[in-house]
PDB file of C-alpha atoms in Angstrom:
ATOM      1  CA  UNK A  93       0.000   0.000   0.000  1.00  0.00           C
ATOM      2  CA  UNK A  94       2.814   2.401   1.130  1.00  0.00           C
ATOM      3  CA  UNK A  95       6.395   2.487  -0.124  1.00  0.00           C
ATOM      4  CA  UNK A  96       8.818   4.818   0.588  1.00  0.00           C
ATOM      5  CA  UNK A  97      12.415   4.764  -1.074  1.00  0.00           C
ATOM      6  CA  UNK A  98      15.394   6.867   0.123  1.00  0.00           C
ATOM      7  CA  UNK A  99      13.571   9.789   0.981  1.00  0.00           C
ATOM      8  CA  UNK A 100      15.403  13.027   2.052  1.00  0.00           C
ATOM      9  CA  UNK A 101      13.916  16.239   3.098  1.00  0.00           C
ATOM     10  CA  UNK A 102      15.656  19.061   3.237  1.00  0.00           C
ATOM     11  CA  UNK A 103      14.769  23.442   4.586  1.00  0.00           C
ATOM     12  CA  UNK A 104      17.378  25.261   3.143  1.00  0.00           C
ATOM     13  CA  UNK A 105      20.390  23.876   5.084  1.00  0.00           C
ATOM     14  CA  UNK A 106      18.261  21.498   7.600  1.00  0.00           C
ATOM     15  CA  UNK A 107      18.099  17.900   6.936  1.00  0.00           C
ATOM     16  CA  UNK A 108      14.851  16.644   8.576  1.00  0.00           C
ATOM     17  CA  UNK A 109      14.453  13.097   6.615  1.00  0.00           C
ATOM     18  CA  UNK A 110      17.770  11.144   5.719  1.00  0.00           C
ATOM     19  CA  UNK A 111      17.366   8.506   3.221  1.00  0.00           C
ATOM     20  CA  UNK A 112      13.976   6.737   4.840  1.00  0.00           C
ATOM     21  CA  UNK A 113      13.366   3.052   3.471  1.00  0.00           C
ATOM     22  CA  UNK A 114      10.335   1.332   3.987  1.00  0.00           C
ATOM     23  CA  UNK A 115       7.173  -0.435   2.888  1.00  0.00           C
ATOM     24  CA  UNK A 116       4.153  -1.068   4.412  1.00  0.00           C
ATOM     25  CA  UNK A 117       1.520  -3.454   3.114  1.00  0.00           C
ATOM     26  CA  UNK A 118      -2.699  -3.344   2.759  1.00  0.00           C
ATOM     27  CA  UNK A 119      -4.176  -3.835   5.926  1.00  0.00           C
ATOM     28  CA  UNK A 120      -1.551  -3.042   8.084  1.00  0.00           C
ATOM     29  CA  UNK A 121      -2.328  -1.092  11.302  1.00  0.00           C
ATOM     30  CA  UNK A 122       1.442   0.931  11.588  1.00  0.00           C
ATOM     31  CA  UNK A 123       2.635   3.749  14.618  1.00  0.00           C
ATOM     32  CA  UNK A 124       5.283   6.016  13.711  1.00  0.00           C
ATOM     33  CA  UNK A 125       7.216   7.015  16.703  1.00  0.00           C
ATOM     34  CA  UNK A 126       9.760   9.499  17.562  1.00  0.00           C
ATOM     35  CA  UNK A 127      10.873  12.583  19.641  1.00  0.00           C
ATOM     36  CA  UNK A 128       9.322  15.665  19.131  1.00  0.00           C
ATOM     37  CA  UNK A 129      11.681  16.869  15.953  1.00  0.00           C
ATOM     38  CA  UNK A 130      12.475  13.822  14.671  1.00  0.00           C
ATOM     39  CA  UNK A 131      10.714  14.352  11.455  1.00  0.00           C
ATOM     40  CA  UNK A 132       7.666  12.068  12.081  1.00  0.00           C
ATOM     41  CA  UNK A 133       4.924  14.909  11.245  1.00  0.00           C
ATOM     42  CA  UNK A 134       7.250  15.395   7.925  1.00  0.00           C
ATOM     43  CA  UNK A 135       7.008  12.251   6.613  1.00  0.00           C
ATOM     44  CA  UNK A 136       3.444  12.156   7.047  1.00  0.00           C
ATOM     45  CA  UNK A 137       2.927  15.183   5.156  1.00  0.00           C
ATOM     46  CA  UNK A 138       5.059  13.651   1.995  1.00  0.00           C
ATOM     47  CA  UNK A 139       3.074  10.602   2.365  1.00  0.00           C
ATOM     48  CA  UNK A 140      -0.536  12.780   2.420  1.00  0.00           C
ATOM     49  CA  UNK A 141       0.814  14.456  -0.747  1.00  0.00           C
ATOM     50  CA  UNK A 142       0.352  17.635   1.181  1.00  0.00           C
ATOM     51  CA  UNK A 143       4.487  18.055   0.627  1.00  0.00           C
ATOM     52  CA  UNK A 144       6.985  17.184  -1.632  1.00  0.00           C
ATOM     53  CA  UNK A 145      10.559  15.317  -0.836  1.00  0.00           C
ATOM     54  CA  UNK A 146      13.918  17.068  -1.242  1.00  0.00           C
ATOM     55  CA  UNK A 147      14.544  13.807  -3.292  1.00  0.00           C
ATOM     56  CA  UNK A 148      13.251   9.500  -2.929  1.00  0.00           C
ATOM     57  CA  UNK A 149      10.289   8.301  -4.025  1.00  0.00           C
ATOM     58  CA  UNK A 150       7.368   7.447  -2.469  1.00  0.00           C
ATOM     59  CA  UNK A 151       4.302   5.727  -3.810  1.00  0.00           C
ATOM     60  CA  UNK A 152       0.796   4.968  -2.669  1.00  0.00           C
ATOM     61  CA  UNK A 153      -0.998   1.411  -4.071  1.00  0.00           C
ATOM     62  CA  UNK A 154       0.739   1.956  -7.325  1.00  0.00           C
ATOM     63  CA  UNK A 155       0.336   5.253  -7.850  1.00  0.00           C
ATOM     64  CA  UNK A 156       3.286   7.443  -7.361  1.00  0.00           C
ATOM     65  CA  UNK A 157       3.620  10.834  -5.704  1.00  0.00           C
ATOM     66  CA  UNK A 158       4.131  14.014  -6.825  1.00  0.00           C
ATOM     67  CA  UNK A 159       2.865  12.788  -9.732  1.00  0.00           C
ATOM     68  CA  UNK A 160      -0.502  11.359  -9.784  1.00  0.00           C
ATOM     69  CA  UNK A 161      -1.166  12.264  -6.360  1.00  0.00           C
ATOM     70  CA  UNK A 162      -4.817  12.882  -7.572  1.00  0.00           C
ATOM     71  CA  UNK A 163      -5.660   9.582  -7.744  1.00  0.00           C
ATOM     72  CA  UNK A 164      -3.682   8.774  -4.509  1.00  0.00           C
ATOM     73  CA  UNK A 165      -5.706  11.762  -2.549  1.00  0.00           C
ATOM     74  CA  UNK A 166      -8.897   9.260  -3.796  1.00  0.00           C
ATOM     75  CA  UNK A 167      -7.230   6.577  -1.858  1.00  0.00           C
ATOM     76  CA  UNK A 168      -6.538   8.560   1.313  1.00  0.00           C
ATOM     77  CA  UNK A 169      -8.244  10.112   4.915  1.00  0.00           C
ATOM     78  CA  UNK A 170      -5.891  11.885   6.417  1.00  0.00           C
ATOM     79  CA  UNK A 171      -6.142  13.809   9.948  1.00  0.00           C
ATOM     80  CA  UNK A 172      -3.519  16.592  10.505  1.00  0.00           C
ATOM     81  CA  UNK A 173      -2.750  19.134  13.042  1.00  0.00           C
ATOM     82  CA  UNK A 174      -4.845  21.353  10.978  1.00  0.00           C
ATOM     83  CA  UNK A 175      -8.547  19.921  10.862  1.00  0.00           C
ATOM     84  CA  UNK A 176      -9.302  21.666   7.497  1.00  0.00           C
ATOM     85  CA  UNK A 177     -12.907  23.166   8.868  1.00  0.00           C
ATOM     86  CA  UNK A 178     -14.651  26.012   8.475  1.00  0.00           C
ATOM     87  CA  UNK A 179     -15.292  27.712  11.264  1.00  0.00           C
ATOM     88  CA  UNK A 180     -18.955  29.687  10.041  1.00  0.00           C
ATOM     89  CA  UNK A 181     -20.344  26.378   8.292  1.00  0.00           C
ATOM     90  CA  UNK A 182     -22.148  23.832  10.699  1.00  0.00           C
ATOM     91  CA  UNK A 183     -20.333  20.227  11.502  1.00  0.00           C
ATOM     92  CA  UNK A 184     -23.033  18.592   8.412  1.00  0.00           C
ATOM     93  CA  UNK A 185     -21.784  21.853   5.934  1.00  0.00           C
ATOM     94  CA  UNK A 186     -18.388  20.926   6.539  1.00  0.00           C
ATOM     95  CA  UNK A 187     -18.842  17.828   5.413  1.00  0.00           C
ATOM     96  CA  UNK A 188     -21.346  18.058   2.456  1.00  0.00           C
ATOM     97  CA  UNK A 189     -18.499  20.593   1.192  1.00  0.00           C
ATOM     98  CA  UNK A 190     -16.145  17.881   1.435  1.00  0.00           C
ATOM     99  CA  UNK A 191     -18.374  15.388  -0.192  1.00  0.00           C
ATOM    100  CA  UNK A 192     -19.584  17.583  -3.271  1.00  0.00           C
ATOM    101  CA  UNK A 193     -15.738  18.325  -3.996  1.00  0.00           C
ATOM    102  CA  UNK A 194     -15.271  14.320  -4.434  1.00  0.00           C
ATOM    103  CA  UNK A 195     -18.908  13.597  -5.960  1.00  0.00           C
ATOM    104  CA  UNK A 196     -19.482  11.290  -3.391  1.00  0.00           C
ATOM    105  CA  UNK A 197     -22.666   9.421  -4.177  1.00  0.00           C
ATOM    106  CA  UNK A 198     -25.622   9.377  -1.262  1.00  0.00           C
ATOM    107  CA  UNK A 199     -23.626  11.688  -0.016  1.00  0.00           C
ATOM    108  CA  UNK A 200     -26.776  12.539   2.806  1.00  0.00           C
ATOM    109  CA  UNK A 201     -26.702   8.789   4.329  1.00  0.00           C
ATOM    110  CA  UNK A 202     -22.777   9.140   4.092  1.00  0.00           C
ATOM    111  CA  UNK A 203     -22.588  12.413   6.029  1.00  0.00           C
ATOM    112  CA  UNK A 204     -24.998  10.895   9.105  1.00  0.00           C
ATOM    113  CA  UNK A 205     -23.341   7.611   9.119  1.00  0.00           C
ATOM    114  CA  UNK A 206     -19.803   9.439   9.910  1.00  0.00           C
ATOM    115  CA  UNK A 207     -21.702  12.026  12.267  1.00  0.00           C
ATOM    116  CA  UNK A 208     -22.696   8.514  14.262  1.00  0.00           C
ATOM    117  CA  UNK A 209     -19.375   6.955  14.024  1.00  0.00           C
ATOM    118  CA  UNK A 210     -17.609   9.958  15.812  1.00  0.00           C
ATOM    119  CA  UNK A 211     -20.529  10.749  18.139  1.00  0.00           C
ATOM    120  CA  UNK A 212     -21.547  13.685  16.621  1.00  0.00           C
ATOM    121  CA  UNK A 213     -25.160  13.568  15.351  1.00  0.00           C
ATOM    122  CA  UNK A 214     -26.520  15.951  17.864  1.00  0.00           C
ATOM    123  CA  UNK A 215     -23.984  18.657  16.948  1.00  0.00           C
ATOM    124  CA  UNK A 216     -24.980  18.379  13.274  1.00  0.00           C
ATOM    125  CA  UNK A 217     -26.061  21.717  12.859  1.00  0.00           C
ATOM    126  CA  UNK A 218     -23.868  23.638  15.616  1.00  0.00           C
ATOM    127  CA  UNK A 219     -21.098  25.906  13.601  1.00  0.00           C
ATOM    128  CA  UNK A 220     -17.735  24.341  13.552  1.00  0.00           C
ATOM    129  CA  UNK A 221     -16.200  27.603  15.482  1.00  0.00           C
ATOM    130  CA  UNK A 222     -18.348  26.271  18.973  1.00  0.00           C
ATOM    131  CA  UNK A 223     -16.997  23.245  19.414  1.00  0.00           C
ATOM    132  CA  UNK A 224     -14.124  22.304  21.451  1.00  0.00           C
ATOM    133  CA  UNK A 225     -10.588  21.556  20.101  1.00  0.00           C
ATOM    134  CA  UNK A 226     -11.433  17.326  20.587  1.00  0.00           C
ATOM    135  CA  UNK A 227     -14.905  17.918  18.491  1.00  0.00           C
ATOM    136  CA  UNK A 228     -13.189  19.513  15.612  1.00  0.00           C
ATOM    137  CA  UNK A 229     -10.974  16.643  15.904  1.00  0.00           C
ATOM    138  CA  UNK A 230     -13.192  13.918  15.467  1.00  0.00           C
ATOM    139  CA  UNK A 231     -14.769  16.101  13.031  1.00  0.00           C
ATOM    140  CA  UNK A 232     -11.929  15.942  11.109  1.00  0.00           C
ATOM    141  CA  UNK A 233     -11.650  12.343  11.500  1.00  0.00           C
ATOM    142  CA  UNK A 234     -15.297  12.242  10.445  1.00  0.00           C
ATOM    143  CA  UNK A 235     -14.110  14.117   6.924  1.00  0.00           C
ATOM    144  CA  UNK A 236     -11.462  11.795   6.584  1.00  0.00           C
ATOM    145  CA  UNK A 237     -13.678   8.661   6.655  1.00  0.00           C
ATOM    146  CA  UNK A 238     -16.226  10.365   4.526  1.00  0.00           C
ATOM    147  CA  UNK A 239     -15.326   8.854   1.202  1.00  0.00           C
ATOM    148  CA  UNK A 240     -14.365   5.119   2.847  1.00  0.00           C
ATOM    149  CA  UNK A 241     -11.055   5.471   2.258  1.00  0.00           C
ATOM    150  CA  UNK A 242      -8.646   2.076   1.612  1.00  0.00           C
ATOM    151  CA  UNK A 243      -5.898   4.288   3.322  1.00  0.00           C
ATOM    152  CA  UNK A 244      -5.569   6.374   6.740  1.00  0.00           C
ATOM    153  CA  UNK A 245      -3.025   8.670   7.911  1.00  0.00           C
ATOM    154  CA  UNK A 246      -3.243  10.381  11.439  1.00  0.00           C
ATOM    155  CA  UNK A 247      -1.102  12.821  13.301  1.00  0.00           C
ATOM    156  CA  UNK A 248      -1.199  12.475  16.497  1.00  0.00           C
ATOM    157  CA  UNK A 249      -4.826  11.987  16.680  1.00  0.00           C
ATOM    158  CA  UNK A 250      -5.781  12.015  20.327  1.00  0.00           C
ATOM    159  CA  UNK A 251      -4.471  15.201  20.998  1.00  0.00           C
ATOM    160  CA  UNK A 252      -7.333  17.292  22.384  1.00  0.00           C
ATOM    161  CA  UNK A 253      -9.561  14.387  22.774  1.00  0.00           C
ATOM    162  CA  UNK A 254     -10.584  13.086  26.676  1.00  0.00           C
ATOM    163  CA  UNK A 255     -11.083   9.620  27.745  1.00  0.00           C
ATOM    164  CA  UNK A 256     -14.459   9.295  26.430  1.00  0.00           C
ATOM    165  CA  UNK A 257     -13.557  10.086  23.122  1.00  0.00           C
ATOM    166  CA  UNK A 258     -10.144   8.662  23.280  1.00  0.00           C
ATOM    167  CA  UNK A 259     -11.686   5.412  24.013  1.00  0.00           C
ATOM    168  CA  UNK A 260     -14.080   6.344  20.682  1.00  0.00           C
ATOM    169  CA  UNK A 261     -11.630   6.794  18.373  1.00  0.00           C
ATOM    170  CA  UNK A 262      -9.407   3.523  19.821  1.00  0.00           C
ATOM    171  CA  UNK A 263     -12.694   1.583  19.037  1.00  0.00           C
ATOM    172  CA  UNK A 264     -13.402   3.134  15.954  1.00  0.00           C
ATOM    173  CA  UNK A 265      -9.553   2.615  14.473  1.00  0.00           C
ATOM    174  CA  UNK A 266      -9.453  -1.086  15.596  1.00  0.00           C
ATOM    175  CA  UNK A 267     -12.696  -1.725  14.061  1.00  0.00           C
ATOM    176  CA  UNK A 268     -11.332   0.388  10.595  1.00  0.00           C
ATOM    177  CA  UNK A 269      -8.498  -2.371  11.085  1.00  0.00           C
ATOM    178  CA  UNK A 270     -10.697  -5.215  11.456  1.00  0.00           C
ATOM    179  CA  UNK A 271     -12.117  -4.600   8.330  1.00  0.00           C
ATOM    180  CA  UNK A 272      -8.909  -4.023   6.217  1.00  0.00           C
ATOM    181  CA  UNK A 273      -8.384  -0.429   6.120  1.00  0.00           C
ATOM    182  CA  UNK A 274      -4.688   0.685   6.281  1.00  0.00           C
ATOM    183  CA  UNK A 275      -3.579   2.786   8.969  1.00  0.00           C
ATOM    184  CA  UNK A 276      -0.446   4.505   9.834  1.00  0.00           C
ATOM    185  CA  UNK A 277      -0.074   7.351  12.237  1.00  0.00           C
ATOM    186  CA  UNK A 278       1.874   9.531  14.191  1.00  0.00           C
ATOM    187  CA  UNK A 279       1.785   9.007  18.192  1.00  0.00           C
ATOM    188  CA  UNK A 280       3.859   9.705  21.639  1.00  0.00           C
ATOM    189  CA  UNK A 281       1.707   6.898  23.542  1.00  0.00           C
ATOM    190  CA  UNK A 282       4.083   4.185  23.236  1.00  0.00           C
ATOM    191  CA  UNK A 283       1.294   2.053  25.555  1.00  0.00           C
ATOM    192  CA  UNK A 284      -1.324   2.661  22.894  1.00  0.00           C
ATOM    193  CA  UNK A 285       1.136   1.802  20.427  1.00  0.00           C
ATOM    194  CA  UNK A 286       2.067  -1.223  21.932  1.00  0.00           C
ATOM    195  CA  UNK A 287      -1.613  -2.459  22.499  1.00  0.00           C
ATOM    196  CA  UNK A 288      -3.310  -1.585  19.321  1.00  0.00           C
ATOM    197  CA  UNK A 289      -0.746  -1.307  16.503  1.00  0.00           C
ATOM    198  CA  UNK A 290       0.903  -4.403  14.485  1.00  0.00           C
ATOM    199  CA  UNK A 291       3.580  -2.523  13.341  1.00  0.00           C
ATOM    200  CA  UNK A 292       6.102   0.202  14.431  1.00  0.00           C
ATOM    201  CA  UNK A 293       8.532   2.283  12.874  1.00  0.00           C
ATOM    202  CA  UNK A 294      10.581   4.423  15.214  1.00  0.00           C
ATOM    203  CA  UNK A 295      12.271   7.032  13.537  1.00  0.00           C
ATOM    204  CA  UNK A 296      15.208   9.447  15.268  1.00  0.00           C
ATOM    205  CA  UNK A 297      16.874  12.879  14.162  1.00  0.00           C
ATOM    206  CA  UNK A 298      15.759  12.103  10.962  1.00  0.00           C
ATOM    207  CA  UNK A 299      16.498   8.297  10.129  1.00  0.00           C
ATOM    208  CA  UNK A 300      14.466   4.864  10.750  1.00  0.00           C
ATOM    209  CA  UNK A 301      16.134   3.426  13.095  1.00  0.00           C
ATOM    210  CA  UNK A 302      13.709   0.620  14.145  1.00  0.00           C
ATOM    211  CA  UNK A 303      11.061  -1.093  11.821  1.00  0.00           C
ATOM    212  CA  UNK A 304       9.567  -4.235  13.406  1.00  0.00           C
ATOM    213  CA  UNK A 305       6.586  -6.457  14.105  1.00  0.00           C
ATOM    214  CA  UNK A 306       4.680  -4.994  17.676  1.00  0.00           C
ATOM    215  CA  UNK A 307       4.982  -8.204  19.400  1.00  0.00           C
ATOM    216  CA  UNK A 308       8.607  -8.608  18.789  1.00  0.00           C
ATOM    217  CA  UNK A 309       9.735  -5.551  21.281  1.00  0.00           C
ATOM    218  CA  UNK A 310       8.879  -5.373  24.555  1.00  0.00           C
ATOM    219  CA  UNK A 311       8.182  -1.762  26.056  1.00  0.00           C
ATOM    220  CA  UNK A 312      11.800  -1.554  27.861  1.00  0.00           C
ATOM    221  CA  UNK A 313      12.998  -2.023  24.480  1.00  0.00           C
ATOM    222  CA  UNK A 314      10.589   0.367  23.154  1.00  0.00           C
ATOM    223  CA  UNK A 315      11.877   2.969  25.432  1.00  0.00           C
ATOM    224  CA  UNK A 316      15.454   2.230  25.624  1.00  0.00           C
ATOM    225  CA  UNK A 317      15.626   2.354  21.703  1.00  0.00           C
ATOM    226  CA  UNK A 318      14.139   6.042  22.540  1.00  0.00           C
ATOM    227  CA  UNK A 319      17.125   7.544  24.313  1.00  0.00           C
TER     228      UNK A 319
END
């Protein structure tokens, strides 16, 4: 689904990405750890096609990136630090927008159906600037999952959520993974990581230095390969 070839990233005289490798195949439920710095939110944003590589090559089911990133953005949910709302349109206007731009097809049933998912049905027609910083997160999940994408990239997407909603969006990923969408995302809850994720790829100042099946690294390991 994913592969990434010797990719560098470079601003101005910073290196931020040195020469990642990796692949990562359908159905796979991934973390991507690291210090704050260490380029994680980066690579996301290559992946997304929301930014380009200083050079490498990275491709998404086939489809390769900058190129046709088009038909990868098809493909693709993706959940950023940015939710990508507007602020004077109502939670079910935000997402009609969304769903007109890519001619999504019962696009009504579609819009309540990912309302439901991220518990927000009876904010439906509250503007987007009322709501908390976790509601305009899983609203932004919510726009992300709108066209059932094979493909989902997070960053870091419990930030601003509480346990309630945490525990939401844990249930709502697993069950994603459960039925075969691919995940990857961006997290600093190695526990979570541990638990729920098959896969992790630790990255540090830049490089991957750890790419391995969850179940073969304990958490001491986990943290030790941290420091």
């Amino acid at each position: 689904m994913i592969r990434v070839h010797n990719v560098h990233k470079s601003f101005a005289a910073l290196q931020v990405l040195r020469g990642i490798d990796f692949n990562i195949r359908e159905g796979e439920y991934t973390a991507l750890l690291g210090q704050n710095g260490a380029g994680k939110t980066t690579l996301l944003r290559i992946i997304a096609s929301l930014s380009r590589p200083t050079s490498g090559e990275v491709s998404i089911n086939g489809f390769n990136l900058p190129k046709q990133a088009e038909q990868v953005r098809r493909q693709m949910g993706v959940v950023s630090h940015d939710p990508f709302l507007y602020g004077d349109l109502t939670a079910e206007e935000n997402l009609k927008f969304y769903g007109k731009l890519n001619n999504l097809e019962n696009l009504q049933e579609r819009v309540l159906s990912v309302l439901e998912q991220v518990d927000l049905s009876v904010r439906r027609y509250d503007l987007v600037r009322t709501f908390s910083r976790g509601m305009q997160q899983r609203l932004a999940l919510a726009r992300a999952l709108l066209h059932e994408p094979d493909l989902l990239l997070l960053d870091e997407p419990f930030s601003g959520l509480d346990f309630k909603s945490s525990q939401n969006l844990t249930d709502l990923l697993n069950g994603l993974h459960a039925k075969g969408t691919t995940i990857l995302m961006t997290t600093h809850d190695l526990d979570f990581a541990i638990t729920h994720c098959k896969r992790l790829l630790l990255i540090k100042q830049g490089k991957l230095v750890k790419d391995t099946e969850t179940q073969n690294l304990s958490r001491d390991e986990l943290v030790a390969a941290f420091g």
